[in-house]
Coordinates of N, CA and C in Angstrom, one line a residue:
M337 N 13.9 -6.6 4.0 CA 13.5 -5.5 4.4 C 12.5 -5.3 3.1
V338 N 12.8 -5.9 1.9 CA 11.9 -6.1 0.7 C 10.7 -6.1 0.7
Q339 N 10.5 -7.2 2.2 CA 8.7 -7.1 2.2 C 8.3 -5.6 3.0
Q340 N 8.8 -5.1 4.1 CA 8.7 -4.5 4.5 C 7.5 -3.1 3.9
P341 N 8.6 -2.5 3.2 CA 7.5 -1.3 1.8 C 6.6 -2.2 1.0
I342 N 6.6 -3.4 0.3 CA 5.6 -3.6 -0.1 C 4.5 -4.0 0.7
I343 N 4.7 -4.7 2.1 CA 3.8 -4.7 2.8 C 2.8 -3.2 3.2
A344 N 3.8 -2.3 3.4 CA 3.5 -1.1 3.8 C 2.5 -0.5 2.6
H345 N 3.1 -0.3 1.6 CA 2.5 0.4 0.1 C 1.0 -0.7 0.2
H346 N 1.0 -2.0 0.3 CA -0.4 -2.7 -0.1 C -0.9 -2.3 1.2
H347 N -1.2 -2.0 2.3 CA -1.6 -1.8 3.2 C -2.3 -0.7 3.0
E348 N -1.6 0.8 2.6 CA -2.0 1.9 2.5 C -3.0 2.1 1.4
A349 N -3.2 1.1 0.5 CA -3.3 1.4 -0.7 C -5.1 0.5 0.0
I350 N -5.0 -0.3 0.4 CA -6.2 -1.0 1.0 C -7.2 -0.2 2.2
E351 N -6.3 0.6 2.9 CA -6.9 1.6 4.1 C -7.4 2.9 3.6
N352 N -6.5 3.3 1.9 CA -7.2 4.5 1.9 C -7.0 4.1 0.3
P353 N -8.1 3.4 -0.3 CA -8.6 3.1 -1.8 C -8.8 4.1 -2.6
K354 N -9.1 5.1 -2.0 CA -9.5 6.5 -2.9 C -7.9 6.9 -3.4
T355 N -6.9 6.9 -2.5 CA -5.7 7.4 -2.6 C -5.1 6.4 -3.8
R356 N -5.2 4.9 -4.3 CA -4.6 4.0 -5.0 C -5.0 4.9 -6.5
E357 N -3.8 5.1 -7.7 CA -3.9 5.6 -8.5 C -4.4 4.2 -9.7
P358 N -5.2 4.7 -10.6 CA -5.5 3.5 -11.2 C -4.8 2.9 -12.5

């Protein structure tokens, strides 16, 4: 379960680099 949110968050940053905060 811990890896699920981590992977989802990491994937989001890759798919949406603009959404990624500095």
